[in-house]
Tab-separated table of C-alpha atoms in Angstrom:
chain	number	residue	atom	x	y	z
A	1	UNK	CA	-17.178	-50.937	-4.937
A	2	UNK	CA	-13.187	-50.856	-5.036
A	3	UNK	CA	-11.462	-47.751	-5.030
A	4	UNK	CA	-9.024	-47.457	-8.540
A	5	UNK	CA	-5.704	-47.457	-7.823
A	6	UNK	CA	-3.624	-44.117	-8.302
A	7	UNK	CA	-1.424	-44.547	-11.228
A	8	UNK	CA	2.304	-44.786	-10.326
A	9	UNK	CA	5.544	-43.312	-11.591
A	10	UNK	CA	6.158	-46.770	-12.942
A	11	UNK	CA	2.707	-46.792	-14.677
A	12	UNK	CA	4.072	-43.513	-16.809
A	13	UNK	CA	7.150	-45.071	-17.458
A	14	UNK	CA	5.901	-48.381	-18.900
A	15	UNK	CA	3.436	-46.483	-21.028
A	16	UNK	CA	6.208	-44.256	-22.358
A	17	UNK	CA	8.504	-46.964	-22.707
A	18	UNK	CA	11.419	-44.870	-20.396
A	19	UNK	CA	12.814	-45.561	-17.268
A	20	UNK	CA	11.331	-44.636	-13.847
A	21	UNK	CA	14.541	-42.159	-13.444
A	22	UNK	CA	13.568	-39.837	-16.723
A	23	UNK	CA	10.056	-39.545	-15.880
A	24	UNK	CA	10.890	-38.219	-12.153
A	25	UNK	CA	13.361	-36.351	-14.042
A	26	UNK	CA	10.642	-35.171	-16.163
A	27	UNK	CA	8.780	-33.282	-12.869
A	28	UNK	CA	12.032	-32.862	-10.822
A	29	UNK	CA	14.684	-31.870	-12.998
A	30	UNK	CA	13.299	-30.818	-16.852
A	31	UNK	CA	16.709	-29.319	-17.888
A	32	UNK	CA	17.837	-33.128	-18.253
A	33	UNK	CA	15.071	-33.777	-21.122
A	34	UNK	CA	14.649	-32.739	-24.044
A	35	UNK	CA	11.272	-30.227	-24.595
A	36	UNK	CA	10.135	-33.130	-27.326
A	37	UNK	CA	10.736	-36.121	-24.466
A	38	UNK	CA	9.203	-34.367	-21.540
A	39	UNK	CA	6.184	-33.257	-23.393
A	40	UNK	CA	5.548	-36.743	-24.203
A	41	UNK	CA	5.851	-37.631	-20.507
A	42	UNK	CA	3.701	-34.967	-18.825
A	43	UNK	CA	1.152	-36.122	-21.923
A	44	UNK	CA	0.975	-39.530	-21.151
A	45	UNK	CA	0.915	-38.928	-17.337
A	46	UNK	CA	-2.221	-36.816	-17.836
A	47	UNK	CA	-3.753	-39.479	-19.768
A	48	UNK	CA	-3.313	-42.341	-17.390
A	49	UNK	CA	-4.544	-39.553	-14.503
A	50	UNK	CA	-0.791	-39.803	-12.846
A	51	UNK	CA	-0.601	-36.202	-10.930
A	52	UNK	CA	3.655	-36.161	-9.882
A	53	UNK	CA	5.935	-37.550	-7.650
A	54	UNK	CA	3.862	-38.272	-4.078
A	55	UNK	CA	5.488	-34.704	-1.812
A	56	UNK	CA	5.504	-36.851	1.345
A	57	UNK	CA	7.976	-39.588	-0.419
A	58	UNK	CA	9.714	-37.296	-2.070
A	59	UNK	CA	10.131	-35.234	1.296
A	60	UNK	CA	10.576	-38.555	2.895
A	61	UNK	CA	13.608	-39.768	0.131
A	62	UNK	CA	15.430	-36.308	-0.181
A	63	UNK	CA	15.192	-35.119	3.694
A	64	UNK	CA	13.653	-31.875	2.367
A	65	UNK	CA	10.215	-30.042	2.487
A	66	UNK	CA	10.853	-27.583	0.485
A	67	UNK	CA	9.290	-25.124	2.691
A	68	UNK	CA	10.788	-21.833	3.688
A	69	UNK	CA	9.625	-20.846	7.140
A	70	UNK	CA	8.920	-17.172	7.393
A	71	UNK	CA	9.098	-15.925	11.244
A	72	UNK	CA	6.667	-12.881	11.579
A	73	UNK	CA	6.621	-10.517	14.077
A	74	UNK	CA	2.955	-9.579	13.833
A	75	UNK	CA	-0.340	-11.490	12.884
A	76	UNK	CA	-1.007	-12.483	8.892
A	77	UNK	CA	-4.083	-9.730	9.089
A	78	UNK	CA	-1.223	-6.752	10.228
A	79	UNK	CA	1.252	-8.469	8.209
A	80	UNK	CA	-0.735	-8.301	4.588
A	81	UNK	CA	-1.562	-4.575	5.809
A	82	UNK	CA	1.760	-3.998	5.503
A	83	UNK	CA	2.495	-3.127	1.874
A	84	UNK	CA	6.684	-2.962	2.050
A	85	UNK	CA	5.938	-6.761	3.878
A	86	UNK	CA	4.052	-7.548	0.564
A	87	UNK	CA	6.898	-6.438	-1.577
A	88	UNK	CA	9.583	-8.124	0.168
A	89	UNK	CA	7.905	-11.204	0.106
A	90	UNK	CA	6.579	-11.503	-3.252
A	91	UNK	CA	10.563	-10.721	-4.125
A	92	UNK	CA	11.379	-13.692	-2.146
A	93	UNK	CA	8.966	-16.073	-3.365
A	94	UNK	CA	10.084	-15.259	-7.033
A	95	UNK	CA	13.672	-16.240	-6.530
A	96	UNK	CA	12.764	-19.582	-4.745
A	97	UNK	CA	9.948	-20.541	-6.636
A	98	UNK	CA	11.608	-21.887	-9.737
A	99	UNK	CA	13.726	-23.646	-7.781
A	100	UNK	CA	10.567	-25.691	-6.042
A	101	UNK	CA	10.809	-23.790	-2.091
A	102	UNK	CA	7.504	-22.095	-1.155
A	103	UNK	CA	6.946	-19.960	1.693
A	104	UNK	CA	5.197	-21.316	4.824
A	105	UNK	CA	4.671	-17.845	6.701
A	106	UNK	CA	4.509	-18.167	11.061
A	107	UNK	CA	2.785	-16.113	12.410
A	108	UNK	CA	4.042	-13.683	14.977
A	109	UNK	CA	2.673	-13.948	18.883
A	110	UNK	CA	2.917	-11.842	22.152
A	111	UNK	CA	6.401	-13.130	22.439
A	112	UNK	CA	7.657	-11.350	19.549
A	113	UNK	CA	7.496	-13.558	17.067
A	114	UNK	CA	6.400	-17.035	16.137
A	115	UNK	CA	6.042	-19.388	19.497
A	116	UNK	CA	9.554	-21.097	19.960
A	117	UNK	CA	7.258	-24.929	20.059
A	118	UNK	CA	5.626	-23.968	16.332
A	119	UNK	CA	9.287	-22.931	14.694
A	120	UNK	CA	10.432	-26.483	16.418
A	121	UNK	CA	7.986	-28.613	14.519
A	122	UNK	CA	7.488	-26.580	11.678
A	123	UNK	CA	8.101	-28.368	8.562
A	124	UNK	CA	10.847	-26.441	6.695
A	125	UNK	CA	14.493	-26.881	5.543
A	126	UNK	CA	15.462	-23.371	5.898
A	127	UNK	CA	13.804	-19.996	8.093
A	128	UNK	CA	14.026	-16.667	7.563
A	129	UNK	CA	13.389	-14.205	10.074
A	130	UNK	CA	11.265	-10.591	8.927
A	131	UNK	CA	12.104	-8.141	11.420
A	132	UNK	CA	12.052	-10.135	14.453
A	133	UNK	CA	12.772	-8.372	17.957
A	134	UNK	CA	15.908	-9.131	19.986
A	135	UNK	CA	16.217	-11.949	21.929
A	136	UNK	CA	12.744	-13.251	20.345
A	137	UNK	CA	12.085	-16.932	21.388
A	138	UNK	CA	11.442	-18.514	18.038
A	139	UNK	CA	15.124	-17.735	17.292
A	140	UNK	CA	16.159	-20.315	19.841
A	141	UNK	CA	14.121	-22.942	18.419
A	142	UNK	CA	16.434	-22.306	14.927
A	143	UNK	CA	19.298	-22.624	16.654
A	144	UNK	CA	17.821	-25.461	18.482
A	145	UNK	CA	17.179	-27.316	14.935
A	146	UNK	CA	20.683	-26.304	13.376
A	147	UNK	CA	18.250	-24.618	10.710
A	148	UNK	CA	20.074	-22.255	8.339
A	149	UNK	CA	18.840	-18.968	8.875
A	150	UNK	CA	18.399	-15.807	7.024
A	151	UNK	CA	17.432	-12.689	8.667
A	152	UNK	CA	15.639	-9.361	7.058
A	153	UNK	CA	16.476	-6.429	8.468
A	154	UNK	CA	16.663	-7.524	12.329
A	155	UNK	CA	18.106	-8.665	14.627
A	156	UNK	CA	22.130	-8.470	14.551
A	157	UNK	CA	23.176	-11.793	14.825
A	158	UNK	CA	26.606	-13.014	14.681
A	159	UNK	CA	27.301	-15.381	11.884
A	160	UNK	CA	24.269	-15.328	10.201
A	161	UNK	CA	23.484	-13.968	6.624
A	162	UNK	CA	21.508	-11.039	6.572
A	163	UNK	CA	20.132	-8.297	4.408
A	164	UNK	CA	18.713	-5.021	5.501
A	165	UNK	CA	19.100	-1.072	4.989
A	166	UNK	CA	20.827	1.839	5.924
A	167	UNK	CA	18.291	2.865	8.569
A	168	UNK	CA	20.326	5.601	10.484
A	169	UNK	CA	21.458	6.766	7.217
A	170	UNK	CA	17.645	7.136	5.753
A	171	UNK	CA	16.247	8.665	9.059
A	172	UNK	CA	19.479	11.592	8.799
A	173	UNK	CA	18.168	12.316	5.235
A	174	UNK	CA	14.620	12.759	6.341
A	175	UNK	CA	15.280	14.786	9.193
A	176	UNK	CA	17.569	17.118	7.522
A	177	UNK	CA	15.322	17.708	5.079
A	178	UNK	CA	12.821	19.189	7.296
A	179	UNK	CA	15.716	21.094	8.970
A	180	UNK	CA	16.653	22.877	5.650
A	181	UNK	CA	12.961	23.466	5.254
A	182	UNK	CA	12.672	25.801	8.426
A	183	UNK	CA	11.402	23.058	11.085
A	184	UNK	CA	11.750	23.588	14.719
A	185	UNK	CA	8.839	21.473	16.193
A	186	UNK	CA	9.225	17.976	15.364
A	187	UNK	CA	7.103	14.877	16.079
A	188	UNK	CA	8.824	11.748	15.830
A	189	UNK	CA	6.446	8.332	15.270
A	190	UNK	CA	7.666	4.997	16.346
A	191	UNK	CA	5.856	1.846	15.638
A	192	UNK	CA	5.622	-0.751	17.601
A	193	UNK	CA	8.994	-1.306	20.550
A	194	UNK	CA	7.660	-2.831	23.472
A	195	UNK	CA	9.461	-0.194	25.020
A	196	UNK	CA	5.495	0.981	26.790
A	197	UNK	CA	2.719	-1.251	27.084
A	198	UNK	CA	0.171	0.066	24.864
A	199	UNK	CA	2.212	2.526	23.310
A	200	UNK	CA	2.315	6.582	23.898
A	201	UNK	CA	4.570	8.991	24.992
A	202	UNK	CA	8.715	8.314	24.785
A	203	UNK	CA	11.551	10.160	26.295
A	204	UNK	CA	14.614	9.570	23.926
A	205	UNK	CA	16.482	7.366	26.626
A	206	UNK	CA	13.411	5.127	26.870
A	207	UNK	CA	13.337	4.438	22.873
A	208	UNK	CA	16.665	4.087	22.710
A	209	UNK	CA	16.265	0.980	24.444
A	210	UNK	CA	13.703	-0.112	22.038
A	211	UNK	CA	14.223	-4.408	21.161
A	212	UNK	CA	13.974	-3.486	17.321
A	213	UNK	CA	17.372	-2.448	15.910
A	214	UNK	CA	16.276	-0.085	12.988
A	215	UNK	CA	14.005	1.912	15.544
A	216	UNK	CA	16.903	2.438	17.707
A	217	UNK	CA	19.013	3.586	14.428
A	218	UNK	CA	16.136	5.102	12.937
A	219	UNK	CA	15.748	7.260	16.285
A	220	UNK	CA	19.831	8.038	16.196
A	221	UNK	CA	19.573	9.283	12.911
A	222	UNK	CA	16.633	11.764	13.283
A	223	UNK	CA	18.526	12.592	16.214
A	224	UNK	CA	21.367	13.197	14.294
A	225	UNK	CA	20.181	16.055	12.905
A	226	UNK	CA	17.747	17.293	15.120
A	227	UNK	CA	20.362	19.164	17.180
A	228	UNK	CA	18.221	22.082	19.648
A	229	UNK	CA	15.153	21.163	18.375
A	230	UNK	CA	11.947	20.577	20.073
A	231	UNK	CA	11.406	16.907	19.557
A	232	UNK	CA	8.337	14.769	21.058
A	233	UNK	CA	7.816	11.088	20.589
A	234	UNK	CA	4.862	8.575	20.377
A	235	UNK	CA	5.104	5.146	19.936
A	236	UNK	CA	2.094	3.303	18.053
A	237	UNK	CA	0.562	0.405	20.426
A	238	UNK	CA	1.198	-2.232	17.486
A	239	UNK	CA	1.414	-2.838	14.076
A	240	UNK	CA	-2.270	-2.390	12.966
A	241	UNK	CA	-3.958	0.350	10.540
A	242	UNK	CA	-6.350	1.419	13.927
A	243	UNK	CA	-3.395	1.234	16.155
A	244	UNK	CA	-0.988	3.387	13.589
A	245	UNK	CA	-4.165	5.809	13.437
A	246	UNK	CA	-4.444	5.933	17.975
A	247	UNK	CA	-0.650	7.357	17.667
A	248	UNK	CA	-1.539	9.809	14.809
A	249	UNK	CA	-4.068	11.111	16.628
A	250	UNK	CA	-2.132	11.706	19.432
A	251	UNK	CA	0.780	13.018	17.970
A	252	UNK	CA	-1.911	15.525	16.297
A	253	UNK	CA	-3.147	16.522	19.669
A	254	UNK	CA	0.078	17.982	21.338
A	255	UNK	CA	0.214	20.992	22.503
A	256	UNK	CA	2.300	23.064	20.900
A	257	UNK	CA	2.009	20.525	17.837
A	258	UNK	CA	4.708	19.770	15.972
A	259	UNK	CA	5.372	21.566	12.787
A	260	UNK	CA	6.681	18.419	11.137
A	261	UNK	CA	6.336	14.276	11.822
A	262	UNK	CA	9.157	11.225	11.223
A	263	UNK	CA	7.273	8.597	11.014
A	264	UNK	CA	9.495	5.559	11.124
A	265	UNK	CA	7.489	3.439	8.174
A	266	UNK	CA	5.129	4.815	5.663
A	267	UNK	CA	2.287	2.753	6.927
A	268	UNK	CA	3.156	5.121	9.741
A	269	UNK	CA	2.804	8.491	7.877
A	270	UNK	CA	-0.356	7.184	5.825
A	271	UNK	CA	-2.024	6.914	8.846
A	272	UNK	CA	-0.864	10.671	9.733
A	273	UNK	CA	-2.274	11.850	6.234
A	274	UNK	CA	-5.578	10.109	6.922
A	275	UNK	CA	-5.682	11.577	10.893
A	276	UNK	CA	-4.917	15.104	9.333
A	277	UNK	CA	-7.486	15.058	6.886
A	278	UNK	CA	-9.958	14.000	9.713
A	279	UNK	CA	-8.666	17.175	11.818
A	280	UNK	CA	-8.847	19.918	8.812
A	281	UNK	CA	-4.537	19.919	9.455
A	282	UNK	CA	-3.568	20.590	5.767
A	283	UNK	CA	-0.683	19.218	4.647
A	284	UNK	CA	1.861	20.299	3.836
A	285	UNK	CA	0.423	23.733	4.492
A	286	UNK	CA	0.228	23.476	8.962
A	287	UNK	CA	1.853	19.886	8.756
A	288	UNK	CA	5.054	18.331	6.928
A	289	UNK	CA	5.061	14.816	7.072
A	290	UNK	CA	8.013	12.184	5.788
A	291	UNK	CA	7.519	8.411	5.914
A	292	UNK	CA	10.071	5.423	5.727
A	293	UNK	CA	10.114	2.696	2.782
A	294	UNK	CA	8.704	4.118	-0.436
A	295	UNK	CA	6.335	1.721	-0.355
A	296	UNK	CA	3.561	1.641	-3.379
A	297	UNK	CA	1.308	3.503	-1.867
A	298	UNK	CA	3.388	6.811	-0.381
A	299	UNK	CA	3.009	7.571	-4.579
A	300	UNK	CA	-0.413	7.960	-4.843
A	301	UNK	CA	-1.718	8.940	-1.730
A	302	UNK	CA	-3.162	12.400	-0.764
A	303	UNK	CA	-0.412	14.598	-1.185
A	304	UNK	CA	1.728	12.075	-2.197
A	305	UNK	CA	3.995	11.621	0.497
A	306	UNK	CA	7.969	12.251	1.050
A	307	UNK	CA	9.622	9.328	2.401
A	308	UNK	CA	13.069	7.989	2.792
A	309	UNK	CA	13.322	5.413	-0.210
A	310	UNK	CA	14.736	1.138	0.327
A	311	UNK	CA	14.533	-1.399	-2.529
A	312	UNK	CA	11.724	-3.256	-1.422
A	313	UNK	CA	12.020	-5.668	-4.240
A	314	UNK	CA	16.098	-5.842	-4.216
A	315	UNK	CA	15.940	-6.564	-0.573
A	316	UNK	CA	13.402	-9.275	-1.392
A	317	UNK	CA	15.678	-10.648	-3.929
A	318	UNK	CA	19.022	-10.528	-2.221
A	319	UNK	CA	17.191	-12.613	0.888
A	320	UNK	CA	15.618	-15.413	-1.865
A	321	UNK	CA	19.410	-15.776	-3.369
A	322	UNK	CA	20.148	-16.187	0.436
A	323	UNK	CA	18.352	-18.898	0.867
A	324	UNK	CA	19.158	-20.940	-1.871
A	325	UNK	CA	22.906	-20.148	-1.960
A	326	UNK	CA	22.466	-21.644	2.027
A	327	UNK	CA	20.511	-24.410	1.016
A	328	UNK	CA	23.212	-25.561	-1.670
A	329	UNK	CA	25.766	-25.298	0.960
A	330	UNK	CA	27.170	-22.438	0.269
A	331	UNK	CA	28.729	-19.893	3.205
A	332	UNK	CA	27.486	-16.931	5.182
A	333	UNK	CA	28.467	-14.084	3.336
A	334	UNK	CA	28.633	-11.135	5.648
A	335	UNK	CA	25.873	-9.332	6.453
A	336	UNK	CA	24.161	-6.450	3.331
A	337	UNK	CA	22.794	-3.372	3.335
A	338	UNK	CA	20.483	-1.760	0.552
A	339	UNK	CA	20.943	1.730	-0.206
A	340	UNK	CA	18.218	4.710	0.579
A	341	UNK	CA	17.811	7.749	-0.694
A	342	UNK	CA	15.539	10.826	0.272
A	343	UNK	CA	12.062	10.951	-2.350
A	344	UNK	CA	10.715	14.734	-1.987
A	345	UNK	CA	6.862	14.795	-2.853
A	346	UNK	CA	3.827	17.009	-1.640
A	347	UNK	CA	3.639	16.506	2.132
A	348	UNK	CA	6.999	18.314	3.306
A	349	UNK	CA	7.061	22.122	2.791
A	350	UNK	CA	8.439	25.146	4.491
A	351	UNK	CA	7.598	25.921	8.131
């Protein structure tokens, strides 16, 4: 038996009786046909089995992939656990999509982020880095590549376009809050630094030294406002669900405990909700509790929970329009900030 050949772009255009240029136009750039023309096209393709333009050729022709490398901190089970990670994302891919970019996400490592050798054969025209430590390895191998780069949230880097949030800002409003509500005894929850191994305990001067930028601002700002106060702080061991639940539990077990937590995500806080419930610590009765993000689920969970408020989605967006403004070759613009604002709900009450 011979195998049937694969119908070609020239097959499609015979049939139609158009050049080879209007049907590649036809899958690569519509807005130059008419609805009535490309319709015809796509039909006839179909018929004759043709599927599109081979992606290896076309990647081979143009110099592009297509691909957006996403540099991760954590792995793709923590990451899709992470529901203002979902947001952002699916904000990104939206923007990019119609203009034929997908996301090709990397996986973060022990090294804090992506290993440097997979960002340096990764297939992708452009990277963007989500929350990436300082000084993280798979930064070198973009710079290594001349790749353009976009960076969410962190790190600081000169030159490079960036979009993140007003973190010391957002961690000022939450601990003020608490302060107007009568709160002396404060717990303070850090995810992951790589400040201590395995996470626990921090002194102030330790977290400060922390390799993520928004804990370090997100620590200045409680501390802000914090003044006198009795403060304690516990740093989760990663970014998992049972690792965020290890610091709650901790946290929960001081003695004195603390009258009120800042937890420095809402992932954080959710997993102080669930640890309190455990206990028999009501909230916001014994316990006030404040999260970070205003992520989907800080509005339905049990109480709902207080949390400083980001644009998930607009930050999304802003780092999709990014990309493709770099990708056209258009400059750095410098670096953005979303806005936050304090959202009261059930878990913060009086002391």
């Amino acid at each position: 038996m011979t195998r049937r050949r694969r119908p070609t772009l020239d097959d499609v255009a015979s049939a139609v009786g158009v050049s080879r240029a209007t049907v590649s136009n036809a899958y690569n750039r519509p807005d130059q046909l008419s609805d009535r023309l490309r319709g015809e096209v796509l039909r006839v393709a179909a018929e004759l089995g043709y599927a599109g333009p081979d992606p290896t050729a076309r990647s081979l022709a143009t110099s592009r992939t297509g691909a957006i490398a996403v540099l991760l901190d954590t792995s793709l089970s923590t990451a899709f656990s992470d529901p203002a990670l979902s947001v952002t994302l699916d904000a990104l891919a939206r923007v990019v999509d119609p203009h034929g970019h997908a996301l090709l996400l990397l996986p973060g490592g022990a090294s804090g982020g992506p290993p440097a050798a997979r960002v340096l054969t990764a297939q992708a025209d452009i990277a963007v880095a989500y929350s990436l430590a300082d000084g993280a390895p798979a930064l070198d191998s973009v710079r290594a590549r001349a790749l353009p780069l976009v960076v969410v949230d962190q790190p600081l880097l000169p030159g490079v376009a960036r979009i993140g949030c007003q973190d010391r800002l957002g961690a000022a409003l939450a601990a003020r809050h608490l302060v107007a509500l009568g709160h002396r005894r404060f717990g303070i929850f850090a995810a992951c630094s790589r400040v201590t191994p395995g996470g626990g305990p921090l002194e102030p001067g330790a977290a400060a030294g922390a390799l993520f930028r928004d804990t370090r601002e997100r620590l200045a700002g409680y501390l802000d406002e914090l003044g006198s106060a009795s403060v304690v702080i516990e740093e989760a061991a990663g970014l998992s669900v049972e690792s965020a639940l290890t610091g709650a539990f901790a946290l929960l077990g001081r003695t004195p405990r603390p009258t009120a937590l800042l937890c420095m995500s809402d992932q954080l806080a959710l997993a102080v909700l669930a640890a309190a419930g455990q206990l028999g610590i009501g909230v916001p009765d014994e316990l006030s509790v404040v999260g970070f993000d205003d992520s989907p689920p800080a509005s339905w969970s049990s109480p709902p929970l207080t949390t400083v408020r980001q644009d998930l989605a607009t930050k999304g967006r802003i780092a999709g329009e990014l990309v493709l403004r770099l990708l056209t070759g258009g400059s750095v613009p410098p670096p953005a900030e979303v806005p936050v604002s304090l959202v009261v709900r059930g878990s913060t009450g009086p002391a």
